[in-house]
PDB file of N, CA, C and O in Angstrom:
ATOM      1  N   MET A 284       8.534  -5.954   1.110  1.00  0.00           N
ATOM      2  CA  MET A 284       8.076  -4.749   0.845  1.00  0.00           C
ATOM      3  C   MET A 284       7.142  -4.690  -0.363  1.00  0.00           C
ATOM      4  O   MET A 284       6.212  -4.018  -0.422  1.00  0.00           O
ATOM      5  N   GLN A 285       7.592  -5.375  -1.439  1.00  0.00           N
ATOM      6  CA  GLN A 285       6.830  -5.446  -2.577  1.00  0.00           C
ATOM      7  C   GLN A 285       5.454  -6.216  -2.419  1.00  0.00           C
ATOM      8  O   GLN A 285       4.612  -5.850  -3.023  1.00  0.00           O
ATOM      9  N   ILE A 286       5.566  -7.229  -1.472  1.00  0.00           N
ATOM     10  CA  ILE A 286       4.450  -8.033  -1.234  1.00  0.00           C
ATOM     11  C   ILE A 286       3.313  -7.247  -0.630  1.00  0.00           C
ATOM     12  O   ILE A 286       2.213  -7.275  -1.024  1.00  0.00           O
ATOM     13  N   VAL A 287       3.616  -6.218   0.296  1.00  0.00           N
ATOM     14  CA  VAL A 287       2.581  -5.403   0.877  1.00  0.00           C
ATOM     15  C   VAL A 287       1.964  -4.512  -0.144  1.00  0.00           C
ATOM     16  O   VAL A 287       0.715  -4.272  -0.173  1.00  0.00           O
ATOM     17  N   THR A 288       2.715  -3.954  -1.085  1.00  0.00           N
ATOM     18  CA  THR A 288       2.169  -3.119  -2.060  1.00  0.00           C
ATOM     19  C   THR A 288       1.347  -3.932  -3.076  1.00  0.00           C
ATOM     20  O   THR A 288       0.155  -3.502  -3.422  1.00  0.00           O
ATOM     21  N   ILE A 289       1.763  -4.996  -3.454  1.00  0.00           N
ATOM     22  CA  ILE A 289       0.972  -5.913  -4.281  1.00  0.00           C
ATOM     23  C   ILE A 289      -0.433  -6.367  -3.733  1.00  0.00           C
ATOM     24  O   ILE A 289      -1.336  -6.280  -4.265  1.00  0.00           O
ATOM     25  N   CYS A 290      -0.290  -6.792  -2.402  1.00  0.00           N
ATOM     26  CA  CYS A 290      -1.429  -7.032  -1.668  1.00  0.00           C
ATOM     27  C   CYS A 290      -2.373  -5.925  -1.543  1.00  0.00           C
ATOM     28  O   CYS A 290      -3.618  -6.104  -1.598  1.00  0.00           O
ATOM     29  N   GLY A 291      -1.933  -4.713  -1.277  1.00  0.00           N
ATOM     30  CA  GLY A 291      -2.715  -3.492  -1.269  1.00  0.00           C
ATOM     31  C   GLY A 291      -3.457  -3.259  -2.573  1.00  0.00           C
ATOM     32  O   GLY A 291      -4.671  -3.003  -2.534  1.00  0.00           O
ATOM     33  N   PHE A 292      -2.788  -3.441  -3.788  1.00  0.00           N
ATOM     34  CA  PHE A 292      -3.546  -3.290  -4.922  1.00  0.00           C
ATOM     35  C   PHE A 292      -4.538  -4.288  -5.324  1.00  0.00           C
ATOM     36  O   PHE A 292      -5.548  -4.119  -5.781  1.00  0.00           O
ATOM     37  N   ILE A 293      -4.136  -5.540  -4.775  1.00  0.00           N
ATOM     38  CA  ILE A 293      -5.181  -6.708  -5.064  1.00  0.00           C
ATOM     39  C   ILE A 293      -6.317  -6.526  -4.104  1.00  0.00           C
ATOM     40  O   ILE A 293      -7.530  -6.652  -4.527  1.00  0.00           O
ATOM     41  N   MET A 294      -6.201  -6.065  -2.960  1.00  0.00           N
ATOM     42  CA  MET A 294      -7.283  -5.661  -2.089  1.00  0.00           C
ATOM     43  C   MET A 294      -8.111  -4.542  -2.530  1.00  0.00           C
ATOM     44  O   MET A 294      -9.292  -4.497  -2.423  1.00  0.00           O
ATOM     45  N   LEU A 295      -7.457  -3.607  -3.148  1.00  0.00           N
ATOM     46  CA  LEU A 295      -8.200  -2.571  -3.791  1.00  0.00           C
ATOM     47  C   LEU A 295      -9.022  -2.962  -4.972  1.00  0.00           C
ATOM     48  O   LEU A 295     -10.279  -2.590  -5.119  1.00  0.00           O
ATOM     49  N   LEU A 296      -8.495  -3.850  -5.772  1.00  0.00           N
ATOM     50  CA  LEU A 296      -9.302  -4.393  -6.884  1.00  0.00           C
ATOM     51  C   LEU A 296     -10.456  -5.235  -6.394  1.00  0.00           C
ATOM     52  O   LEU A 296     -11.588  -5.192  -6.879  1.00  0.00           O
ATOM     53  N   ILE A 297     -10.227  -5.966  -5.299  1.00  0.00           N
ATOM     54  CA  ILE A 297     -11.401  -6.727  -4.640  1.00  0.00           C
ATOM     55  C   ILE A 297     -12.485  -5.890  -4.167  1.00  0.00           C
ATOM     56  O   ILE A 297     -13.619  -6.036  -4.338  1.00  0.00           O
ATOM     57  N   SER A 298     -12.036  -4.867  -3.539  1.00  0.00           N
ATOM     58  CA  SER A 298     -13.038  -3.863  -2.870  1.00  0.00           C
ATOM     59  C   SER A 298     -13.910  -3.272  -4.033  1.00  0.00           C
ATOM     60  O   SER A 298     -15.061  -2.956  -3.838  1.00  0.00           O
ATOM     61  N   VAL A 299     -13.221  -2.916  -5.181  1.00  0.00           N
ATOM     62  CA  VAL A 299     -13.966  -2.279  -6.267  1.00  0.00           C
ATOM     63  C   VAL A 299     -15.009  -3.368  -6.891  1.00  0.00           C
ATOM     64  O   VAL A 299     -16.051  -2.994  -7.129  1.00  0.00           O
ATOM     65  N   VAL A 300     -14.523  -4.595  -7.024  1.00  0.00           N
ATOM     66  CA  VAL A 300     -15.453  -5.680  -7.477  1.00  0.00           C
ATOM     67  C   VAL A 300     -16.599  -5.847  -6.510  1.00  0.00           C
ATOM     68  O   VAL A 300     -17.728  -5.892  -6.945  1.00  0.00           O
ATOM     69  N   PHE A 301     -16.276  -5.903  -5.240  1.00  0.00           N
ATOM     70  CA  PHE A 301     -17.352  -6.033  -4.240  1.00  0.00           C
ATOM     71  C   PHE A 301     -18.230  -4.862  -4.238  1.00  0.00           C
ATOM     72  O   PHE A 301     -19.470  -4.963  -4.025  1.00  0.00           O
ATOM     73  N   GLY A 302     -17.693  -3.679  -4.478  1.00  0.00           N
ATOM     74  CA  GLY A 302     -18.509  -2.503  -4.475  1.00  0.00           C
ATOM     75  C   GLY A 302     -19.442  -2.413  -5.691  1.00  0.00           C
ATOM     76  O   GLY A 302     -20.617  -2.134  -5.553  1.00  0.00           O
ATOM     77  N   ILE A 303     -19.047  -2.910  -6.831  1.00  0.00           N
ATOM     78  CA  ILE A 303     -19.871  -2.902  -8.026  1.00  0.00           C
ATOM     79  C   ILE A 303     -20.950  -4.031  -7.726  1.00  0.00           C
ATOM     80  O   ILE A 303     -22.071  -3.841  -8.028  1.00  0.00           O
ATOM     81  N   ASN A 304     -20.549  -5.151  -7.077  1.00  0.00           N
ATOM     82  CA  ASN A 304     -21.502  -6.138  -6.823  1.00  0.00           C
ATOM     83  C   ASN A 304     -22.569  -5.645  -5.905  1.00  0.00           C
ATOM     84  O   ASN A 304     -23.722  -6.064  -5.974  1.00  0.00           O
ATOM     85  N   SER A 305     -22.132  -5.074  -4.877  1.00  0.00           N
ATOM     86  CA  SER A 305     -23.163  -4.471  -3.814  1.00  0.00           C
ATOM     87  C   SER A 305     -24.062  -3.432  -4.448  1.00  0.00           C
ATOM     88  O   SER A 305     -25.233  -3.367  -4.079  1.00  0.00           O
ATOM     89  N   ILE A 306     -23.505  -2.608  -5.363  1.00  0.00           N
ATOM     90  CA  ILE A 306     -24.445  -1.694  -6.031  1.00  0.00           C
ATOM     91  C   ILE A 306     -25.505  -2.411  -6.808  1.00  0.00           C
ATOM     92  O   ILE A 306     -26.784  -2.078  -6.859  1.00  0.00           O
ATOM     93  N   VAL A 307     -25.159  -3.454  -7.568  1.00  0.00           N
ATOM     94  CA  VAL A 307     -26.010  -4.207  -8.318  1.00  0.00           C
ATOM     95  C   VAL A 307     -27.093  -4.906  -7.378  1.00  0.00           C
ATOM     96  O   VAL A 307     -28.287  -5.009  -7.705  1.00  0.00           O
ATOM     97  N   GLN A 308     -26.630  -5.492  -6.268  1.00  0.00           N
ATOM     98  CA  GLN A 308     -27.622  -6.096  -5.363  1.00  0.00           C
ATOM     99  C   GLN A 308     -28.531  -4.967  -4.707  1.00  0.00           C
ATOM    100  O   GLN A 308     -29.667  -5.299  -4.494  1.00  0.00           O
ATOM    101  N   TYR A 309     -28.061  -3.822  -4.485  1.00  0.00           N
ATOM    102  CA  TYR A 309     -28.863  -2.730  -3.930  1.00  0.00           C
ATOM    103  C   TYR A 309     -30.018  -2.413  -4.928  1.00  0.00           C
ATOM    104  O   TYR A 309     -31.024  -2.187  -4.593  1.00  0.00           O
ATOM    105  N   VAL A 310     -29.605  -2.171  -6.219  1.00  0.00           N
ATOM    106  CA  VAL A 310     -30.519  -1.848  -7.297  1.00  0.00           C
ATOM    107  C   VAL A 310     -31.633  -2.965  -7.404  1.00  0.00           C
ATOM    108  O   VAL A 310     -32.733  -2.776  -7.487  1.00  0.00           O
ATOM    109  N   ASN A 311     -31.206  -4.276  -7.280  1.00  0.00           N
ATOM    110  CA  ASN A 311     -32.094  -5.427  -7.452  1.00  0.00           C
ATOM    111  C   ASN A 311     -32.872  -5.574  -6.102  1.00  0.00           C
ATOM    112  O   ASN A 311     -33.952  -6.273  -6.106  1.00  0.00           O
ATOM    113  N   GLY A 312     -32.449  -5.014  -4.946  1.00  0.00           N
ATOM    114  CA  GLY A 312     -33.261  -5.048  -3.716  1.00  0.00           C
ATOM    115  C   GLY A 312     -32.804  -6.358  -2.961  1.00  0.00           C
ATOM    116  O   GLY A 312     -33.540  -6.695  -1.943  1.00  0.00           O
ATOM    117  N   THR A 313     -31.769  -6.949  -3.186  1.00  0.00           N
ATOM    118  CA  THR A 313     -31.310  -8.177  -2.409  1.00  0.00           C
ATOM    119  C   THR A 313     -30.120  -7.800  -1.506  1.00  0.00           C
ATOM    120  O   THR A 313     -29.582  -8.838  -0.934  1.00  0.00           O
ATOM    121  N   ALA A 314     -29.639  -6.604  -1.310  1.00  0.00           N
ATOM    122  CA  ALA A 314     -28.595  -6.299  -0.499  1.00  0.00           C
ATOM    123  C   ALA A 314     -28.882  -6.429   1.025  1.00  0.00           C
ATOM    124  O   ALA A 314     -29.987  -6.104   1.426  1.00  0.00           O
ATOM    125  N   LEU A 315     -27.857  -6.868   1.797  1.00  0.00           N
ATOM    126  CA  LEU A 315     -28.006  -6.843   3.167  1.00  0.00           C
ATOM    127  C   LEU A 315     -27.752  -5.531   3.799  1.00  0.00           C
ATOM    128  O   LEU A 315     -26.790  -4.834   3.406  1.00  0.00           O
ATOM    129  N   GLY A 316     -28.566  -5.033   4.680  1.00  0.00           N
ATOM    130  CA  GLY A 316     -28.481  -3.725   5.223  1.00  0.00           C
ATOM    131  C   GLY A 316     -27.237  -3.532   6.136  1.00  0.00           C
ATOM    132  O   GLY A 316     -27.124  -4.285   7.250  1.00  0.00           O
ATOM    133  N   GLY A 317     -26.312  -2.687   5.872  1.00  0.00           N
ATOM    134  CA  GLY A 317     -25.223  -2.411   6.711  1.00  0.00           C
ATOM    135  C   GLY A 317     -24.008  -3.302   6.695  1.00  0.00           C
ATOM    136  O   GLY A 317     -22.850  -2.791   6.763  1.00  0.00           O
ATOM    137  N   PHE A 318     -24.189  -4.575   6.400  1.00  0.00           N
ATOM    138  CA  PHE A 318     -23.068  -5.412   6.316  1.00  0.00           C
ATOM    139  C   PHE A 318     -22.116  -5.196   5.129  1.00  0.00           C
ATOM    140  O   PHE A 318     -20.928  -5.061   5.278  1.00  0.00           O
ATOM    141  N   THR A 319     -22.791  -4.884   4.086  1.00  0.00           N
ATOM    142  CA  THR A 319     -21.921  -4.624   2.778  1.00  0.00           C
ATOM    143  C   THR A 319     -21.167  -3.341   2.933  1.00  0.00           C
ATOM    144  O   THR A 319     -19.953  -3.312   2.591  1.00  0.00           O
ATOM    145  N   THR A 320     -21.739  -2.301   3.604  1.00  0.00           N
ATOM    146  CA  THR A 320     -20.965  -1.139   3.767  1.00  0.00           C
ATOM    147  C   THR A 320     -19.841  -1.273   4.604  1.00  0.00           C
ATOM    148  O   THR A 320     -18.792  -0.674   4.361  1.00  0.00           O
ATOM    149  N   VAL A 321     -20.013  -1.985   5.720  1.00  0.00           N
ATOM    150  CA  VAL A 321     -18.892  -2.148   6.671  1.00  0.00           C
ATOM    151  C   VAL A 321     -17.729  -3.000   5.975  1.00  0.00           C
ATOM    152  O   VAL A 321     -16.582  -2.580   6.159  1.00  0.00           O
ATOM    153  N   ILE A 322     -18.009  -3.986   5.330  1.00  0.00           N
ATOM    154  CA  ILE A 322     -17.051  -4.826   4.670  1.00  0.00           C
ATOM    155  C   ILE A 322     -16.319  -4.022   3.621  1.00  0.00           C
ATOM    156  O   ILE A 322     -15.119  -4.040   3.443  1.00  0.00           O
ATOM    157  N   LEU A 323     -17.012  -3.226   2.837  1.00  0.00           N
ATOM    158  CA  LEU A 323     -16.429  -2.502   1.717  1.00  0.00           C
ATOM    159  C   LEU A 323     -15.581  -1.328   2.331  1.00  0.00           C
ATOM    160  O   LEU A 323     -14.421  -0.963   1.798  1.00  0.00           O
ATOM    161  N   LEU A 324     -16.042  -0.722   3.355  1.00  0.00           N
ATOM    162  CA  LEU A 324     -15.184   0.302   3.914  1.00  0.00           C
ATOM    163  C   LEU A 324     -13.827  -0.216   4.575  1.00  0.00           C
ATOM    164  O   LEU A 324     -12.792   0.367   4.410  1.00  0.00           O
ATOM    165  N   GLN A 325     -13.946  -1.377   5.190  1.00  0.00           N
ATOM    166  CA  GLN A 325     -12.832  -2.023   5.759  1.00  0.00           C
ATOM    167  C   GLN A 325     -11.807  -2.498   4.670  1.00  0.00           C
ATOM    168  O   GLN A 325     -10.666  -2.256   4.742  1.00  0.00           O
ATOM    169  N   LEU A 326     -12.324  -3.086   3.648  1.00  0.00           N
ATOM    170  CA  LEU A 326     -11.413  -3.535   2.535  1.00  0.00           C
ATOM    171  C   LEU A 326     -10.753  -2.317   1.774  1.00  0.00           C
ATOM    172  O   LEU A 326      -9.517  -2.332   1.670  1.00  0.00           O
ATOM    173  N   PHE A 327     -11.524  -1.277   1.536  1.00  0.00           N
ATOM    174  CA  PHE A 327     -10.985  -0.112   0.942  1.00  0.00           C
ATOM    175  C   PHE A 327      -9.895   0.678   1.722  1.00  0.00           C
ATOM    176  O   PHE A 327      -8.804   0.915   1.279  1.00  0.00           O
ATOM    177  N   SER A 328     -10.211   0.815   2.985  1.00  0.00           N
ATOM    178  CA  SER A 328      -9.326   1.523   3.878  1.00  0.00           C
ATOM    179  C   SER A 328      -7.978   0.719   4.153  1.00  0.00           C
ATOM    180  O   SER A 328      -6.958   1.275   4.118  1.00  0.00           O
ATOM    181  N   SER A 329      -8.167  -0.670   4.311  1.00  0.00           N
ATOM    182  CA  SER A 329      -6.944  -1.352   4.501  1.00  0.00           C
ATOM    183  C   SER A 329      -6.179  -1.524   3.321  1.00  0.00           C
ATOM    184  O   SER A 329      -4.871  -1.601   3.455  1.00  0.00           O
ATOM    185  N   SER A 330      -6.764  -1.505   2.094  1.00  0.00           N
ATOM    186  CA  SER A 330      -5.864  -1.499   0.878  1.00  0.00           C
ATOM    187  C   SER A 330      -5.145  -0.213   0.731  1.00  0.00           C
ATOM    188  O   SER A 330      -3.993  -0.288   0.306  1.00  0.00           O
ATOM    189  N   ILE A 331      -5.802   0.925   1.044  1.00  0.00           N
ATOM    190  CA  ILE A 331      -5.021   2.165   0.909  1.00  0.00           C
ATOM    191  C   ILE A 331      -3.867   2.170   1.978  1.00  0.00           C
ATOM    192  O   ILE A 331      -2.822   2.684   1.628  1.00  0.00           O
ATOM    193  N   ILE A 332      -4.065   1.803   3.115  1.00  0.00           N
ATOM    194  CA  ILE A 332      -3.121   1.724   4.131  1.00  0.00           C
ATOM    195  C   ILE A 332      -1.879   0.819   3.740  1.00  0.00           C
ATOM    196  O   ILE A 332      -0.672   1.164   3.867  1.00  0.00           O
ATOM    197  N   MET A 333      -2.304  -0.287   3.126  1.00  0.00           N
ATOM    198  CA  MET A 333      -1.204  -1.225   2.644  1.00  0.00           C
ATOM    199  C   MET A 333      -0.368  -0.587   1.550  1.00  0.00           C
ATOM    200  O   MET A 333       0.826  -0.764   1.444  1.00  0.00           O
ATOM    201  N   ILE A 334      -1.001   0.040   0.565  1.00  0.00           N
ATOM    202  CA  ILE A 334      -0.271   0.761  -0.434  1.00  0.00           C
ATOM    203  C   ILE A 334       0.554   1.733   0.052  1.00  0.00           C
ATOM    204  O   ILE A 334       1.789   1.877  -0.350  1.00  0.00           O
ATOM    205  N   CYS A 335       0.066   2.625   1.023  1.00  0.00           N
ATOM    206  CA  CYS A 335       0.862   3.638   1.614  1.00  0.00           C
ATOM    207  C   CYS A 335       2.138   3.049   2.416  1.00  0.00           C
ATOM    208  O   CYS A 335       3.312   3.591   2.249  1.00  0.00           O
ATOM    209  N   LEU A 336       1.870   1.864   3.096  1.00  0.00           N
ATOM    210  CA  LEU A 336       3.050   1.291   3.775  1.00  0.00           C
ATOM    211  C   LEU A 336       4.033   0.820   2.853  1.00  0.00           C
ATOM    212  O   LEU A 336       5.354   0.851   3.010  1.00  0.00           O
ATOM    213  N   GLY A 337       3.707   0.314   1.592  1.00  0.00           N
ATOM    214  CA  GLY A 337       4.558  -0.108   0.646  1.00  0.00           C
ATOM    215  C   GLY A 337       5.440   1.026  -0.008  1.00  0.00           C
ATOM    216  O   GLY A 337       6.597   0.939  -0.152  1.00  0.00           O
ATOM    217  N   ILE A 338       4.777   2.201  -0.213  1.00  0.00           N
ATOM    218  CA  ILE A 338       5.488   3.288  -0.616  1.00  0.00           C
ATOM    219  C   ILE A 338       6.422   3.840   0.381  1.00  0.00           C
ATOM    220  O   ILE A 338       7.715   4.216   0.096  1.00  0.00           O
ATOM    221  N   ILE A 339       6.102   3.971   1.669  1.00  0.00           N
ATOM    222  CA  ILE A 339       7.024   4.308   2.701  1.00  0.00           C
ATOM    223  C   ILE A 339       8.139   3.293   2.865  1.00  0.00           C
ATOM    224  O   ILE A 339       9.322   3.729   2.987  1.00  0.00           O
ATOM    225  N   GLY A 340       7.925   2.100   2.665  1.00  0.00           N
ATOM    226  CA  GLY A 340       8.962   1.004   2.650  1.00  0.00           C
ATOM    227  C   GLY A 340      10.001   1.208   1.574  1.00  0.00           C
ATOM    228  O   GLY A 340      11.194   1.062   1.669  1.00  0.00           O
ATOM    229  N   TYR A 341       9.440   1.547   0.334  1.00  0.00           N
ATOM    230  CA  TYR A 341      10.460   1.861  -0.758  1.00  0.00           C
ATOM    231  C   TYR A 341      11.255   3.058  -0.465  1.00  0.00           C
ATOM    232  O   TYR A 341      12.426   3.105  -0.731  1.00  0.00           O
ATOM    233  N   TYR A 342      10.671   4.073   0.079  1.00  0.00           N
ATOM    234  CA  TYR A 342      11.351   5.267   0.421  1.00  0.00           C
ATOM    235  C   TYR A 342      12.464   5.031   1.503  1.00  0.00           C
ATOM    236  O   TYR A 342      13.574   5.466   1.344  1.00  0.00           O
ATOM    237  N   ILE A 343      12.199   4.170   2.457  1.00  0.00           N
ATOM    238  CA  ILE A 343      13.111   3.963   3.571  1.00  0.00           C
ATOM    239  C   ILE A 343      14.264   3.141   2.962  1.00  0.00           C
ATOM    240  O   ILE A 343      15.387   3.186   3.277  1.00  0.00           O
ATOM    241  N   ALA A 344      13.937   2.102   2.060  1.00  0.00           N
ATOM    242  CA  ALA A 344      14.882   1.301   1.323  1.00  0.00           C
ATOM    243  C   ALA A 344      15.916   2.192   0.514  1.00  0.00           C
ATOM    244  O   ALA A 344      17.061   1.876   0.480  1.00  0.00           O
ATOM    245  N   GLN A 345      15.284   3.195  -0.119  1.00  0.00           N
ATOM    246  CA  GLN A 345      16.167   4.095  -0.925  1.00  0.00           C
ATOM    247  C   GLN A 345      17.080   4.877   0.035  1.00  0.00           C
ATOM    248  O   GLN A 345      18.282   5.020  -0.355  1.00  0.00           O
ATOM    249  N   ILE A 346      16.599   5.314   1.107  1.00  0.00           N
ATOM    250  CA  ILE A 346      17.443   5.987   2.144  1.00  0.00           C
ATOM    251  C   ILE A 346      18.555   5.152   2.616  1.00  0.00           C
ATOM    252  O   ILE A 346      19.750   5.535   2.686  1.00  0.00           O
ATOM    253  N   TYR A 347      18.233   3.915   2.901  1.00  0.00           N
ATOM    254  CA  TYR A 347      19.203   3.024   3.546  1.00  0.00           C
ATOM    255  C   TYR A 347      20.227   2.781   2.393  1.00  0.00           C
ATOM    256  O   TYR A 347      21.448   2.738   2.708  1.00  0.00           O
ATOM    257  N   ASP A 348      19.972   2.519   1.128  1.00  0.00           N
ATOM    258  CA  ASP A 348      20.942   2.216   0.122  1.00  0.00           C
ATOM    259  C   ASP A 348      21.850   3.537  -0.161  1.00  0.00           C
ATOM    260  O   ASP A 348      23.077   3.331  -0.359  1.00  0.00           O
ATOM    261  N   GLU A 349      21.289   4.687   0.111  1.00  0.00           N
ATOM    262  CA  GLU A 349      22.134   6.000  -0.171  1.00  0.00           C
ATOM    263  C   GLU A 349      23.129   6.037   0.970  1.00  0.00           C
ATOM    264  O   GLU A 349      24.244   6.497   0.859  1.00  0.00           O
ATOM    265  N   ILE A 350      22.687   5.737   2.137  1.00  0.00           N
ATOM    266  CA  ILE A 350      23.506   6.058   3.359  1.00  0.00           C
ATOM    267  C   ILE A 350      24.593   4.936   3.479  1.00  0.00           C
ATOM    268  O   ILE A 350      25.670   5.215   3.922  1.00  0.00           O
ATOM    269  N   LYS A 351      24.294   3.787   3.006  1.00  0.00           N
ATOM    270  CA  LYS A 351      25.235   2.625   3.085  1.00  0.00           C
ATOM    271  C   LYS A 351      26.596   2.938   2.360  1.00  0.00           C
ATOM    272  O   LYS A 351      27.572   2.362   2.716  1.00  0.00           O
ATOM    273  N   GLY A 352      26.436   3.589   1.329  1.00  0.00           N
ATOM    274  CA  GLY A 352      27.682   3.920   0.409  1.00  0.00           C
ATOM    275  C   GLY A 352      28.599   5.003   0.890  1.00  0.00           C
ATOM    276  O   GLY A 352      29.591   5.310   0.213  1.00  0.00           O
ATOM    277  N   ARG A 353      28.156   5.788   1.823  1.00  0.00           N
ATOM    278  CA  ARG A 353      28.895   6.942   2.311  1.00  0.00           C
ATOM    279  C   ARG A 353      30.002   6.569   3.305  1.00  0.00           C
ATOM    280  O   ARG A 353      29.774   5.688   4.166  1.00  0.00           O
ATOM    281  N   PRO A 354      31.206   7.248   3.235  1.00  0.00           N
ATOM    282  CA  PRO A 354      32.186   7.025   4.239  1.00  0.00           C
ATOM    283  C   PRO A 354      31.868   7.677   5.599  1.00  0.00           C
ATOM    284  O   PRO A 354      31.048   8.555   5.657  1.00  0.00           O
ATOM    285  N   LYS A 355      32.621   7.142   6.641  1.00  0.00           N
ATOM    286  CA  LYS A 355      32.198   7.568   7.915  1.00  0.00           C
ATOM    287  C   LYS A 355      33.092   8.959   8.224  1.00  0.00           C
ATOM    288  O   LYS A 355      32.874   9.570   9.246  1.00  0.00           O
ATOM    289  N   PHE A 356      33.958   9.293   7.250  1.00  0.00           N
ATOM    290  CA  PHE A 356      34.745  10.419   7.491  1.00  0.00           C
ATOM    291  C   PHE A 356      34.930  11.205   6.111  1.00  0.00           C
ATOM    292  O   PHE A 356      34.754  10.546   5.077  1.00  0.00           O
ATOM    293  N   ILE A 357      35.422  12.435   6.190  1.00  0.00           N
ATOM    294  CA  ILE A 357      35.720  13.081   4.898  1.00  0.00           C
ATOM    295  C   ILE A 357      37.151  13.325   4.708  1.00  0.00           C
ATOM    296  O   ILE A 357      37.831  13.789   5.688  1.00  0.00           O
ATOM    297  N   VAL A 358      37.725  12.871   3.597  1.00  0.00           N
ATOM    298  CA  VAL A 358      39.169  13.018   3.341  1.00  0.00           C
ATOM    299  C   VAL A 358      39.308  14.344   2.621  1.00  0.00           C
ATOM    300  O   VAL A 358      38.784  14.603   1.516  1.00  0.00           O
ATOM    301  N   SER A 359      40.172  15.189   3.277  1.00  0.00           N
ATOM    302  CA  SER A 359      40.333  16.591   2.734  1.00  0.00           C
ATOM    303  C   SER A 359      41.544  16.497   1.848  1.00  0.00           C
ATOM    304  O   SER A 359      41.678  17.337   0.912  1.00  0.00           O
ATOM    305  N   GLU A 360      42.598  15.740   2.053  1.00  0.00           N
ATOM    306  CA  GLU A 360      43.758  15.635   1.206  1.00  0.00           C
ATOM    307  C   GLU A 360      44.232  14.233   1.104  1.00  0.00           C
ATOM    308  O   GLU A 360      43.983  13.433   1.811  1.00  0.00           O
ATOM    309  N   GLU A 361      44.905  14.116  -0.073  1.00  0.00           N
ATOM    310  CA  GLU A 361      45.424  12.672  -0.383  1.00  0.00           C
ATOM    311  C   GLU A 361      46.934  12.771  -0.118  1.00  0.00           C
ATOM    312  O   GLU A 361      47.631  13.680  -0.549  1.00  0.00           O
ATOM    313  N   CYS A 362      47.511  11.738   0.521  1.00  0.00           N
ATOM    314  CA  CYS A 362      48.914  11.689   0.826  1.00  0.00           C
ATOM    315  C   CYS A 362      49.723  11.295  -0.419  1.00  0.00           C
ATOM    316  O   CYS A 362      49.349  10.403  -1.168  1.00  0.00           O
TER     317      CYS A 362
END
């Protein structure tokens, strides 16, 4: 669960670095047409998806921990 979230943040950082690099290449006139855009969009969208999956995993783990401690019946009186 934590690995997915960490990988999502690492991929987000990589996509930001590649984005800055592609902007610099575009300004210099050495950027490849279309290739950079596709790779950046894929990296950014997959990193956001991985971060969201990590958050959903944390939420499901909390639900599981809370349900695990509950009794299967309710005791109304003590003998």
